[in-house]
Structure formats: C-alpha cells, structure tokens
Short mmCIF file of C-alpha atoms and ligand atoms in Angstrom, two decimals:
data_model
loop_
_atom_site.label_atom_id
_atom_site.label_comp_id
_atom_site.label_asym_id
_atom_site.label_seq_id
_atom_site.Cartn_x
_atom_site.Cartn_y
_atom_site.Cartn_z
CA UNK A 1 0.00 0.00 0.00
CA UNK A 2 1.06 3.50 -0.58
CA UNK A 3 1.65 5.02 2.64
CA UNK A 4 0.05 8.23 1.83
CA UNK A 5 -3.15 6.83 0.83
CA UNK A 6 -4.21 6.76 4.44
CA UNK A 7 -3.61 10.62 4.83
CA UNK A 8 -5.91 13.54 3.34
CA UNK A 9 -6.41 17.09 3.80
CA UNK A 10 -9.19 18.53 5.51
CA UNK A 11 -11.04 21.89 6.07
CA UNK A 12 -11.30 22.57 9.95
CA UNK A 13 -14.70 24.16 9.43
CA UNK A 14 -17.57 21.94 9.89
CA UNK A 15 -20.02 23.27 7.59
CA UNK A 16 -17.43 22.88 4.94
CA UNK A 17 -15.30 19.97 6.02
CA UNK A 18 -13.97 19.22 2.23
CA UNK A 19 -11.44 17.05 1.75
CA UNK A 20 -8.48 16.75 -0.71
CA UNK A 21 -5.31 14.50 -0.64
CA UNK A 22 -1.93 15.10 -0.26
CA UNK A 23 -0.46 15.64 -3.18
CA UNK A 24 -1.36 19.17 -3.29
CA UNK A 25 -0.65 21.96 -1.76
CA UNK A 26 -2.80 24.48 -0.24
CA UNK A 27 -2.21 27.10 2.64
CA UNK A 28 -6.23 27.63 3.08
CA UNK A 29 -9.32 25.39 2.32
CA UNK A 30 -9.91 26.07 -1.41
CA UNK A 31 -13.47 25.96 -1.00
CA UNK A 32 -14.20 27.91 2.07
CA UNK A 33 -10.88 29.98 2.79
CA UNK A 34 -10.86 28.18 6.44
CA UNK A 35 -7.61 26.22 7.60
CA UNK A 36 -6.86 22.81 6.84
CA UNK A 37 -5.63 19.82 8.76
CA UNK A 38 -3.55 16.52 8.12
CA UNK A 39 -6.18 13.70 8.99
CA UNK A 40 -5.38 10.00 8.99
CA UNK A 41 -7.03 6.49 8.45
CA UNK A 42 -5.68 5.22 11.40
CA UNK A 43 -6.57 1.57 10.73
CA UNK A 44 -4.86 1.43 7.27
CA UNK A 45 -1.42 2.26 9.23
CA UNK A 46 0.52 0.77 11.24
CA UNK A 47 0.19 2.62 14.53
CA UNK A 48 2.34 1.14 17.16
CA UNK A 49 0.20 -0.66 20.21
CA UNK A 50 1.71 0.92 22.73
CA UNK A 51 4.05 4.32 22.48
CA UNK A 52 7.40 2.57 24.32
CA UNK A 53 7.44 0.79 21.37
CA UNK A 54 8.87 3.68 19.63
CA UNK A 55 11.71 2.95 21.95
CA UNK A 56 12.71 0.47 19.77
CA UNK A 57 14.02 3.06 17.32
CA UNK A 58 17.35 3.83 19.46
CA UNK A 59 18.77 0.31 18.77
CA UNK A 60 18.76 1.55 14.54
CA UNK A 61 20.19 4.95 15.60
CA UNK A 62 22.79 4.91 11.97
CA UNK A 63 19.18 5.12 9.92
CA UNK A 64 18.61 8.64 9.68
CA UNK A 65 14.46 8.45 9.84
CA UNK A 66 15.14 6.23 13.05
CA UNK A 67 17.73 9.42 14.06
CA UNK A 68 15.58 11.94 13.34
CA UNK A 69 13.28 13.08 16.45
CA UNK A 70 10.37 13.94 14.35
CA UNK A 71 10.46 11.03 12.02
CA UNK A 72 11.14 8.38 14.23
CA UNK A 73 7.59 8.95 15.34
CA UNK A 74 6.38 8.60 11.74
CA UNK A 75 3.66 6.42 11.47
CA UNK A 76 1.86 9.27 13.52
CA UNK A 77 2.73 11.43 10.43
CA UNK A 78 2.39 9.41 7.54
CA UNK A 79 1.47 11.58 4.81
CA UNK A 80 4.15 11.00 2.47
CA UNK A 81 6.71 7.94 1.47
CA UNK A 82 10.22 7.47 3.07
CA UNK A 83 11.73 8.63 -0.03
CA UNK A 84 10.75 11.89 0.12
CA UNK A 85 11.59 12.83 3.78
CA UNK A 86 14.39 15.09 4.50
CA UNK A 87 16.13 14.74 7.62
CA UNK A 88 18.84 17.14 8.58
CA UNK A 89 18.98 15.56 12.62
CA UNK A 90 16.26 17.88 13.63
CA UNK A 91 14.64 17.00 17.24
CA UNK A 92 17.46 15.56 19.40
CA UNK A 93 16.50 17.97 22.46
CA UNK A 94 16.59 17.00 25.63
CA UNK A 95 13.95 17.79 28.80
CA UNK A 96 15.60 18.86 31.22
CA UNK A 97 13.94 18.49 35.25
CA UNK A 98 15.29 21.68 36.90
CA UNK A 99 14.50 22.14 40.46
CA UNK A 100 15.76 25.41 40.55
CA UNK A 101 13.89 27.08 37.92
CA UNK A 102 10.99 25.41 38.91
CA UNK A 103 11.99 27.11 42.86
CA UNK A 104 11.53 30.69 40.51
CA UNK A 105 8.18 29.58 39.60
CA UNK A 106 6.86 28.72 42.71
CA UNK A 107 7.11 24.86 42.08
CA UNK A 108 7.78 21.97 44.62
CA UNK A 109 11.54 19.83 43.40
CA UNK A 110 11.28 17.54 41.03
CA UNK A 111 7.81 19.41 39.84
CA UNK A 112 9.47 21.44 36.16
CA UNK A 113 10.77 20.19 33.22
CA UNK A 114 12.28 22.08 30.48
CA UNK A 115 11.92 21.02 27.07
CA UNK A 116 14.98 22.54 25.08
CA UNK A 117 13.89 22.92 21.75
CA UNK A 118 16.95 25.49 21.06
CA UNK A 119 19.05 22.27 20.34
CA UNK A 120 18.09 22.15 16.89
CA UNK A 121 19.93 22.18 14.19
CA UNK A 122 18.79 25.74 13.33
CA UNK A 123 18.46 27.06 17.02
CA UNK A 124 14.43 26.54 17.72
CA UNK A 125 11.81 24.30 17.40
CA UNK A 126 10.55 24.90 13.35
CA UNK A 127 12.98 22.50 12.59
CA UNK A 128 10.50 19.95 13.73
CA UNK A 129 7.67 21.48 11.53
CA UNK A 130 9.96 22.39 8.59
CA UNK A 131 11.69 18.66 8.31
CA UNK A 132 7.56 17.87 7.50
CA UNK A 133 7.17 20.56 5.25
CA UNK A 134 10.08 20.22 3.38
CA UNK A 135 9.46 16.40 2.61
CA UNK A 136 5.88 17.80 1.46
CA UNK A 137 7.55 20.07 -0.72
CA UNK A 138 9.07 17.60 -2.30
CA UNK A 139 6.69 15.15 -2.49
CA UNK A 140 4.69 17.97 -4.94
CA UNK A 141 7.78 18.61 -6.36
CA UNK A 142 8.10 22.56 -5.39
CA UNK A 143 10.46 24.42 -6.90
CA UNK A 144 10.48 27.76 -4.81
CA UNK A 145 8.90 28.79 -1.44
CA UNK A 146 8.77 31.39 1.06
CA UNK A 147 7.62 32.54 4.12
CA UNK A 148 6.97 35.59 6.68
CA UNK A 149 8.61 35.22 9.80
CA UNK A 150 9.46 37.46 13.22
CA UNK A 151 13.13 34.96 12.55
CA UNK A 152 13.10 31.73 13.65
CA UNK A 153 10.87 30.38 10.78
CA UNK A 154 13.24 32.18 8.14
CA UNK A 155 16.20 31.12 9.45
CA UNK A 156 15.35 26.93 9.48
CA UNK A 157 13.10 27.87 6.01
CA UNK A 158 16.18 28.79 4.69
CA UNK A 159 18.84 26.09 6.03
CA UNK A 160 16.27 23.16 4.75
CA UNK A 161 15.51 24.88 1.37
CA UNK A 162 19.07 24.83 0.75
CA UNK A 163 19.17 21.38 2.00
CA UNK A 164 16.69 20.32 -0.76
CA UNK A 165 17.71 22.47 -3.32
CA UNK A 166 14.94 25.16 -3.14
CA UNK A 167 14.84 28.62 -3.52
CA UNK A 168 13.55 30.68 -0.76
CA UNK A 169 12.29 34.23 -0.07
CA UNK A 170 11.58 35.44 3.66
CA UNK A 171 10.10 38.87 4.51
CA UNK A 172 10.67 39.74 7.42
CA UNK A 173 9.38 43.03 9.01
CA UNK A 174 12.02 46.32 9.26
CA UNK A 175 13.70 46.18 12.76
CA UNK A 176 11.61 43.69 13.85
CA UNK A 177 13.91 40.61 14.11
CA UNK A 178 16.43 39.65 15.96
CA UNK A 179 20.02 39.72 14.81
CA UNK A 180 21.12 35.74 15.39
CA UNK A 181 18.17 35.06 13.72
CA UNK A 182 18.50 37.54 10.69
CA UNK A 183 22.23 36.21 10.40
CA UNK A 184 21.37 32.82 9.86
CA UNK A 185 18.81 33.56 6.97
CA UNK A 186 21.67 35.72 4.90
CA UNK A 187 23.94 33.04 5.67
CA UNK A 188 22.14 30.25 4.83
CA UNK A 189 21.36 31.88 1.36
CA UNK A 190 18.07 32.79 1.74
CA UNK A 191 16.50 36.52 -0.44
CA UNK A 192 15.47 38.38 2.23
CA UNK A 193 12.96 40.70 1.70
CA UNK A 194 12.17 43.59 4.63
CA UNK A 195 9.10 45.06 4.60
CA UNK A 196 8.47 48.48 6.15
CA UNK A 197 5.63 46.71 8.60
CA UNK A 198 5.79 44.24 11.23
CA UNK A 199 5.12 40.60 11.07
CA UNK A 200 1.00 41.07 10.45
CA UNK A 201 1.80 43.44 7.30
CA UNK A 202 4.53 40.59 6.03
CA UNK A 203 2.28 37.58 6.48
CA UNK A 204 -0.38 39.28 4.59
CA UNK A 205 1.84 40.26 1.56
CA UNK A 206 3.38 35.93 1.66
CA UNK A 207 0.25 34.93 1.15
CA UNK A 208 -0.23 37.23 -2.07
CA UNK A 209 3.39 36.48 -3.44
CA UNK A 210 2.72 32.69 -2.93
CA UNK A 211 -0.69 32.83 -4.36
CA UNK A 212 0.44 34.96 -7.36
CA UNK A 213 3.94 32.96 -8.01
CA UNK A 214 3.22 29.46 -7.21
CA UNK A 215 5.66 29.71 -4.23
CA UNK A 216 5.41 27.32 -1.19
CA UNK A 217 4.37 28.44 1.50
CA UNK A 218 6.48 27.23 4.88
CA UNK A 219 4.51 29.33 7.80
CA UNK A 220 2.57 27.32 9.85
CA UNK A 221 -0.87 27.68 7.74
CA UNK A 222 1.05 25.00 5.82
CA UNK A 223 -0.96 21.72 8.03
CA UNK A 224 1.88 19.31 7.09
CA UNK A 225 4.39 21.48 9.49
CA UNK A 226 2.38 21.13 12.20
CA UNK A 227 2.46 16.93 11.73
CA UNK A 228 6.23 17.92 12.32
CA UNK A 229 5.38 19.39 15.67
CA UNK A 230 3.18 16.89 17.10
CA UNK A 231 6.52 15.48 18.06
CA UNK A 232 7.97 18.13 20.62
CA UNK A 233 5.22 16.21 22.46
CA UNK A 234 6.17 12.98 21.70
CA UNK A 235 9.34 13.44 23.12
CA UNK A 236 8.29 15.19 26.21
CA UNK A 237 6.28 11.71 26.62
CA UNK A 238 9.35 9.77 25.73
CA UNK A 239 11.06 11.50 28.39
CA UNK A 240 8.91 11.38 31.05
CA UNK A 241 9.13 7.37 30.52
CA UNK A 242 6.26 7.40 28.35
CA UNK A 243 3.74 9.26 30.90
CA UNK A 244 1.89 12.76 30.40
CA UNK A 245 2.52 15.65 32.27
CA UNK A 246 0.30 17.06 34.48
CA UNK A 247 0.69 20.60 32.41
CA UNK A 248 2.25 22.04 28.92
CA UNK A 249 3.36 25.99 29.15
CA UNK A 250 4.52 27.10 26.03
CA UNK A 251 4.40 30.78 23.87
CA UNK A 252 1.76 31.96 22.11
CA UNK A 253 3.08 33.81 18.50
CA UNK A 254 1.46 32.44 15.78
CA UNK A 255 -0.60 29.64 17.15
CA UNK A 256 1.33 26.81 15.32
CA UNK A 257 2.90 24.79 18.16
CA UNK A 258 -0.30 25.09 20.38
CA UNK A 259 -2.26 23.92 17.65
CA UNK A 260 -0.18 21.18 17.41
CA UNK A 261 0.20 20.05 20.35
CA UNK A 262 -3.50 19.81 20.81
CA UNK A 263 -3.94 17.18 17.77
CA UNK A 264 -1.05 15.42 19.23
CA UNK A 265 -2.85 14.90 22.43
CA UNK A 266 -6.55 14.23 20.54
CA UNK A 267 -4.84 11.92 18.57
CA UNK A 268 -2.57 9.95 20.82
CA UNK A 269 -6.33 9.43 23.24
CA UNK A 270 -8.12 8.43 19.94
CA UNK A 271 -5.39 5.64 19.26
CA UNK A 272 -5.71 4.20 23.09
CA UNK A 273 -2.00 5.64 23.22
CA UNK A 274 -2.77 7.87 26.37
CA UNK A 275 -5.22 7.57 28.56
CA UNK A 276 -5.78 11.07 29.93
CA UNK A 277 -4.29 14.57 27.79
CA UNK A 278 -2.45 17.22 29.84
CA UNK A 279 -3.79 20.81 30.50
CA UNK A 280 -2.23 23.47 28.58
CA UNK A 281 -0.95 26.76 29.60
CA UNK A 282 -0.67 29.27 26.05
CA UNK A 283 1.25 32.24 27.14
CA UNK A 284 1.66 35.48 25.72
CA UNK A 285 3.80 39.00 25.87
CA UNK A 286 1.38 41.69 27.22
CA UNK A 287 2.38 43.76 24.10
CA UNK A 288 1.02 41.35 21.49
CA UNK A 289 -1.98 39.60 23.65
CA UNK A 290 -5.02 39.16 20.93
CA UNK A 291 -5.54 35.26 21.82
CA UNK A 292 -5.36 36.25 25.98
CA UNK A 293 -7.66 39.31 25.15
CA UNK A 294 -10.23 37.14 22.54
CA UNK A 295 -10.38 34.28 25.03
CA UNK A 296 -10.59 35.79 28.40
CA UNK A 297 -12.39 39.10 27.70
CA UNK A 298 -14.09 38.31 24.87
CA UNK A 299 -15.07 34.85 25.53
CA UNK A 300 -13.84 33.42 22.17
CA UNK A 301 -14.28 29.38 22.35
CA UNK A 302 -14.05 27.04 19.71
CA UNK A 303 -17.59 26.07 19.86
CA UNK A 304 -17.11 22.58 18.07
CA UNK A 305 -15.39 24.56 15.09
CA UNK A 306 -18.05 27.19 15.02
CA UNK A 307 -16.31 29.58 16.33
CA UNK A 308 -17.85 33.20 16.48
CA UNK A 309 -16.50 34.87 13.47
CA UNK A 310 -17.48 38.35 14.09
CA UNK A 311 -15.73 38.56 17.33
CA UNK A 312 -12.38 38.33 15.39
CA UNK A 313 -13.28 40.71 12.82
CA UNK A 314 -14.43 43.10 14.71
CA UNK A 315 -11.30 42.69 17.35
CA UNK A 316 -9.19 43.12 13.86
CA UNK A 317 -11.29 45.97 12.79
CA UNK A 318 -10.39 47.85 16.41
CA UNK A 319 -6.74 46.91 15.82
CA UNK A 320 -6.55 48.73 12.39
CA UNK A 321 -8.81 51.84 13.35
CA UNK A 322 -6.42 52.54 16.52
CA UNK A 323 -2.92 51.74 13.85
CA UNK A 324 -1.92 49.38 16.72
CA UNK A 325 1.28 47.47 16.23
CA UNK A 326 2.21 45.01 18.53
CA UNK A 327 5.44 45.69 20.38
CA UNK A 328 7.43 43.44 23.05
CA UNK A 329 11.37 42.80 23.75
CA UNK A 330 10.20 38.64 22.99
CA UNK A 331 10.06 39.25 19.11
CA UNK A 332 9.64 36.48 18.08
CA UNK A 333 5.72 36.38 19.40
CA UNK A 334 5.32 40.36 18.60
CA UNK A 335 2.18 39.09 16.40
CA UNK A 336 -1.11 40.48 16.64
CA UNK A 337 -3.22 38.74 14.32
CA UNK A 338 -2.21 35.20 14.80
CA UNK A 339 -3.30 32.67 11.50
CA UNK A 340 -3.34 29.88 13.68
CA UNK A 341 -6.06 31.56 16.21
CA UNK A 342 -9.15 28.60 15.74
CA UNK A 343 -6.72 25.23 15.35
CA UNK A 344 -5.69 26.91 19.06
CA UNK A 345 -8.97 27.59 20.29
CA UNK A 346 -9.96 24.04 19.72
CA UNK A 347 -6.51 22.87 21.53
CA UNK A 348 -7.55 25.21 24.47
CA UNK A 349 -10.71 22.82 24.14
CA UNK A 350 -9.37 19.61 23.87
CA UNK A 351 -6.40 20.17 26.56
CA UNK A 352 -8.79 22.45 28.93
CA UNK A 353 -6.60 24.98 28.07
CA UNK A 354 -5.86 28.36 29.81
CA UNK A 355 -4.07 31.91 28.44
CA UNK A 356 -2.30 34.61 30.12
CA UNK A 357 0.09 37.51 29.26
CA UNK A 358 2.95 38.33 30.74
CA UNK A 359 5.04 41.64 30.95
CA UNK A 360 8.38 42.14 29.22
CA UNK A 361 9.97 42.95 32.20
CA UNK A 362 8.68 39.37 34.10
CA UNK A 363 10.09 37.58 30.52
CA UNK A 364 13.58 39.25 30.87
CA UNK A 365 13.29 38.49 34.36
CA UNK A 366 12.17 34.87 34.05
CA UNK A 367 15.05 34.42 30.82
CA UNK A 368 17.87 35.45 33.24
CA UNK A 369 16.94 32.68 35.76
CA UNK A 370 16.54 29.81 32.68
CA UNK A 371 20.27 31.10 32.17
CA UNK A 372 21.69 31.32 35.24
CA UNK A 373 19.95 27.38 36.13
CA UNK A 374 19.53 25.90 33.07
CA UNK A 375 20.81 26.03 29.23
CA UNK A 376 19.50 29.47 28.72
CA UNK A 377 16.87 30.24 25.68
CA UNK A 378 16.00 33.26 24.03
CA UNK A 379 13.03 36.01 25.36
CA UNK A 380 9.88 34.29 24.07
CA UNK A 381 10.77 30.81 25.22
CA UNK A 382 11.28 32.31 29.08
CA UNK A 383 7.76 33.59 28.37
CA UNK A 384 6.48 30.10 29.39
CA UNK A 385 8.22 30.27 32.58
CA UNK A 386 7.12 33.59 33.60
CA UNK A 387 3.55 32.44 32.56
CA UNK A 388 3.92 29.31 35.14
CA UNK A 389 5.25 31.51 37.73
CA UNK A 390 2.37 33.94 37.04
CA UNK A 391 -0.46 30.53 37.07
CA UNK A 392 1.07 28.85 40.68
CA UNK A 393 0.86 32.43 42.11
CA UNK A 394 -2.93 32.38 41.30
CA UNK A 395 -3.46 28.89 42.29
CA UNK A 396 -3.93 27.73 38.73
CA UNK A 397 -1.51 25.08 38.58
CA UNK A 398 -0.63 23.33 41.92
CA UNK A 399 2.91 23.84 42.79
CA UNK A 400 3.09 19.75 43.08
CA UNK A 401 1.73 19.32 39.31
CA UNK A 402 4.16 17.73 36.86
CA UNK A 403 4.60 20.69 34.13
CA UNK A 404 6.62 20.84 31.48
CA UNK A 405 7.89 24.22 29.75
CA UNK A 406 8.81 24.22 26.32
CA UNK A 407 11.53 26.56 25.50
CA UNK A 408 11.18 27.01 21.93
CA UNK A 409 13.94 28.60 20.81
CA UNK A 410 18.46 29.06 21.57
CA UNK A 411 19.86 32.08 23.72
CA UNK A 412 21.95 32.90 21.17
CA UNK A 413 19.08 33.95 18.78
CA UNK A 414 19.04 37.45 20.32
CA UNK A 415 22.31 38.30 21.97
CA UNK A 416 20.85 41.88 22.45
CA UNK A 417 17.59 41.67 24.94
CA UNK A 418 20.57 39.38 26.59
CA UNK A 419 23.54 41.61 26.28
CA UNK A 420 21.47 45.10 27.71
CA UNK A 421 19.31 43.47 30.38
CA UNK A 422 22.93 42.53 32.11
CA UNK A 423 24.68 45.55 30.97
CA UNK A 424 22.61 47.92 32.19
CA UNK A 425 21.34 46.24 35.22
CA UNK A 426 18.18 47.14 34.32
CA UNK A 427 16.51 43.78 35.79
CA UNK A 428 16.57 41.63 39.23
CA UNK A 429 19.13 39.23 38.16
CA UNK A 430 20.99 41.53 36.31
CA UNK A 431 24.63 40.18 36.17
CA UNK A 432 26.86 43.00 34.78
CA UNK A 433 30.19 42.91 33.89
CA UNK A 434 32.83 44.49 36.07
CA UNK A 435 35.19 47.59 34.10
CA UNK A 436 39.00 46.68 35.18
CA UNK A 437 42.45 48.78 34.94
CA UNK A 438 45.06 46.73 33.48
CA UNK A 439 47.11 46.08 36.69
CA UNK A 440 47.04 42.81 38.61
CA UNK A 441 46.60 44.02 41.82
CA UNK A 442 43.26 46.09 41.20
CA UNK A 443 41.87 43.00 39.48
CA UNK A 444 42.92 40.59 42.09
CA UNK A 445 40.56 42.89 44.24
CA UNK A 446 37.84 42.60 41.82
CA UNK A 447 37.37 38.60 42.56
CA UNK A 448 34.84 37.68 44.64
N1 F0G B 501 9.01 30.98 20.39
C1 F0G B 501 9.85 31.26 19.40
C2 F0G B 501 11.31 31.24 19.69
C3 F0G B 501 9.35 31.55 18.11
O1 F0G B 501 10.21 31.83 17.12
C4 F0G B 501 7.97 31.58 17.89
C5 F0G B 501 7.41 31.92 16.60
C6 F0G B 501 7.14 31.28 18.97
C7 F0G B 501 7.68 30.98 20.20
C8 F0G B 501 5.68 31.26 18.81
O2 F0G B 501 5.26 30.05 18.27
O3 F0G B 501 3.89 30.86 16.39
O4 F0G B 501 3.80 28.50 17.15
O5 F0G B 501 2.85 30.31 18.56
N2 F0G B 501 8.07 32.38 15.64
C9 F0G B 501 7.54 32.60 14.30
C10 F0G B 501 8.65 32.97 13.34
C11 F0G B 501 6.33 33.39 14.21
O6 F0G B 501 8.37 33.61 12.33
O7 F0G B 501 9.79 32.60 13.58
P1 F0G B 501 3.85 29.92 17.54
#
C-alpha cells in the first residue's frame, strides 16, 4: 500500500469539512478559505500498540528516519513515502527536570521540566515542523517557497531549502527581528525581503506572493508542518518514561505549536495511546496579547469549530482603526493577528486549556533565571516560565503538578535583549560585567 493513501487534507470548518489528498498543496481550504488539517485512516497504518514501542528506534540509531526526532515517530505522520523525507537531525533535544527554575516559579523539586527545543539544528523548534514541510515540498515537487517570519521560521526555512535544493524568499518586518536570527537567513542563502511593517503586514503580503507565483508556503498555515510538531510532544512523553505531564506551558506567537500540540494529544487518546491529555498553559507577551484578550475578555471558544466569526473581525477591525502594532522585547511572538487563532482555540478545548500575558519585564526576568539554572533560551521561550510563575501564584496550577515548559527557541538567537538586560542592570538578576584597569593588583581585588 502506498503510505500516503491513508492521509488527506481537511477543512477545519464543519459546515465545509472538504477534503483533498496530499499531493497538493494548499495554505487555506480552497473551498471555504478556512484552515486545513492533516487527517489519517488510522486503521490502514501501522500505529504502534503501545508508544514505548517507539523505543525500539534507538537500537537503529545509523538510519537517519530512526535518528531523526520527528520522524522516528512517523507512522503518527504518515502523509508522504520514506523517499521523500528530508532529515537534517532535527529533534534531538533534551527535557531537562530543573529544580531550581521550577523554585523561581513557585514549584515543589522535582515538579518542572524544560523542554529545550533550542538544540536544533537551526536554534528553535521549526525545525521539527519544517523537516515535515520540506518532505511535502518535495513530495509535490516545489520548486520555490517562502515565508513571513518574526526569525526563527526564516532562518530553518532557509537552512532546509538549501538542504533540498529550493529557492527561498523570507520577509521579514524592518527592525523587527532579531540579529542571530536575521544572520542565519543571509547566511544560509536565503533573499530576504524587509518590509516596512511588522510581522501582520509581512504575512499578509506571503500569502499574495505565494498565491500569485506558485511559491510554497512554509509558515505554519502549511498543516503538514504542524504533523512535524506533534513530536515536541512525543518526546516530552518519551522522556517522562512514556507518561503525560500534568501541564504544557509554552508561547503563544502564531498559534502553530499550540495547535499542534493539541492534535497530538486528541490523537494519541483516539489511538488508546494515552489515557488522559495534559492541560495546557498558552502564554503570551502583554504587548502582542489578541488570543489572551479574545479568550478571556471576549469569551472566544471554539464552539465545536463554530467559532464566532465576528468577534475576530471586529477585534481586527479595532486593531486597524487605533494603527496598533504590537510591540514586546520577545520578538519572536510580537504578532497580533495570529493565523493559527481557531486550530488553538480548539486545543484550548481539547487540553482544557488556559491563556495569560505576561510583561516584558517578568520575561527578561524569568530568561535570566533559565540562564543562570539551566541552558538558557531566548526572550519568548522564558515567556512560558514567567507564565507558570504567574499561574502557581494564582493557584492555577498546583505547585506539586508535573509541568513541562517548552523553550522554543536558543539564547543565542538574540544576543541583544541578553547583552542590555545585564549591561545595564536594568533587571533583578541583572549580572553586569565588572570595568577593570590593566594592573594585577586592582583585578585581584575585583574577585569575589
Ligand atoms: N518561540 C519562538 C522562539 C518563536 O520563534 C515563535 C514563533 C514562537 C515561540 C511562537 O510560536 O507561532 O507557534 O505560537 N516564531 C515565528 C517565526 C512566528 O516567524 O519565527 P507559535
């Protein structure tokens, strides 16, 4: 059997729910405009009985599918042939259990893990949603493809399109992106486009350059990289000894990894491969808070996929009569109309999911401590940890719970928020470095 005959496309929106297969490619339901999903017949795969099994894998560690992270879980994404899949050793992170941050956030010992998804091969987590997309791509044979990005999407876009031998465009918005990040897209060959906007304005225009060049599109409207990051969970399982946390914190930009994680869950419970899905904590910067404001103010639900259209539009509508542009020191979720927005309202349904926003200052705050204890990550990854902090202080999650962060992206990504929140000693845990004469004496002094 062809392995992709058990996989098809499908619109999210109930009254539409068409259906196409995989071997074309589509960033919105043709029909209805709505977003699209990967869906599986289970029974025509061959879906381990039990997830240890995947344990197996480590023994065959010199295949690369059995290497990769993402595609050693692939009959859970089996959309396209071994053949096509690119693998470039994406997803060997490690979760870390870190009493000490975990002391920050008002957790009992032994309570936090950190799931270090800076470890990639490009510095953050879209390396687990690109290695997906990518094999797509191929799979329809794409030639070219782009995508909008606050950084971290351009900059693994760009090392796997030059992996596959694609083109690639990224617009990113003017002064909006952080330096590692822009680096690693000129580097790794990628036409970079900046458009005077932020990362709204840029999405908007990808969509029309796609649409009127035939480009692929790799931002997370693309359903096949969000197969890819059904796996961050995977492994969180995997490393927990195959058993669910009590509670996943994680960012809140876009909406991709949320939404993902939700069908990860959904689907592991349909299979019989969990019995119970964790809660899910969706965290945002206070300077780019639409899902926190929709959801808590506004009372947005998903509604069983009818979700209430006109509270969006007019929320949009308010946005772009006031000129508001989203602004927070965590780039990387500076997004104010997030495409993702209903695939996460139905994970905050599925996973009995809660959002809040957190302050710059509490990120910067909450970064220095995942540096000073752990293997650092850049400003919106600490935004998971200052969201936890900010959820045991209310009583939301019990400091006893099991939770596990996921810290999406490297410290090195934006040396800057890094570099001036110790220089200046602008923040709590501030560590600044010391000015010296050249004598041996005075600096012997300086030790402490
Ligand atoms: N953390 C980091 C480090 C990110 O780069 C992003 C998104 C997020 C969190 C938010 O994840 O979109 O799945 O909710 N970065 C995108 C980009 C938007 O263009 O690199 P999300």
């Amino acid at each position: 059997m062809n392995i992709s005959d058990a996989a098809y496309q499908k619109c999210i929106n109930p009254d539409c729910g068409a259906e196409f297969d995989c071997g074309q490619s589509f960033f919105k339901c043709p029909k209805c405009g709505e977003l699209l999903d990967i869906r599986y017949d289970w029974e025509k795969l061959p879906v381990p009985a039990k997830l240890s099994d995947f344990s197996k894998r480590w023994a065959s560690r010199d295949e690369r599918l059995d290497f990769s992270g993402v595609w050693r879980f692939r009959e859970l994404l089996s959309f396209c042939q071994d053949k096509y899949k690119v693998s470039i050793g994406e997803g060997q992170t490690i979760l870390e259990e870190n009493s000490k941050v975990g002391e920050y956030a008002g957790m009992r010992p032994g309570r936090l893990f950190l799931q270090y998804e800076g470890l990639n091969p490009s510095g953050s987590f879209k390396d687990n949603g690109m290695t997906a997309a990518f094999s797509h791509a191929k799979m329809v044979g794409a030639g070219s493809c782009a995508c909008a990005s606050t950084g971290n999407t351009s900059a693994s876009m760009s090392l796997y399109a030059h992996r596959c031998g694609l083109k690639s465009t990224v617009f990113i918005g003017s002064g909006r992106i952080a330096f590692g990040k822009l680096s690693q897209a000129m580097d790794y060959g990628a036409q970079t486009i900046q458009i005077r906007g932020d990362f709204d304005d840029c999405m908007r225009q990808v969509q029309g350059v796609c649409t009127k060049l035939g480009l692929y599109l790799l931002n997370s409207l693309n359903p096949f990289r969000l197969e890819g990051q059904k796996t961050i969970m995977y492994r969180i399982v995997e490393q927990m000894g195959w058993s669910v946390p009590d509670w996943i914190a994680v960012p809140g930009g876009n909406l991709g990894n949320s939404s993902a994680f939700g069908k990860a869950f959904e689907e592991l419970r349909g299979l019989g491969l969990i019995a119970k899905v964790p809660r899910i904590a969706i965290i945002n910067a206070t300077g780019a808070d639409t899902l926190t404001d929709l959801v808590n103010n506004k009372k947005l639900a998903w509604n069983g996929g009818r979700v209430e259209q006109k509270i969006i539009d007019d929320y949009y509508a308010d946005l772009t009569a006031r000129g508001f542009s989203p602004h927070t020191c965590a780039s990387a979720i500076e997004i104010s109309r997030p495409v993702n927005l209903k695939k996460c309202l139905r994970t905050i349904d599925i996973c009995d999911g809660i959002v809040r926003a957190v302050t710059d200052e509490a990120i910067c705050d909450a970064k220095a401590i995942v540096g000073k204890y752990g293997l650092g990550c850049e400003p919106a990854s600490a935004a998971s940890i200052a969201g936890l902090k900010h959820l045991v202080a209310e009583g939301v999650i019990g400091s006893d719970e099991r939770v596990a962060c996921v810290l999406t992206g490297h410290p090195l990504k934006d040396p800057n928020v890094t570099v001036s929140y110790h220089k200046d000693g602008q923040g709590q845990f501030s560590n600044r470095p010391i000015e010296a004469p050249n004598d041996l004496d005075e600096i012997l002094k300086l030790i402490k």
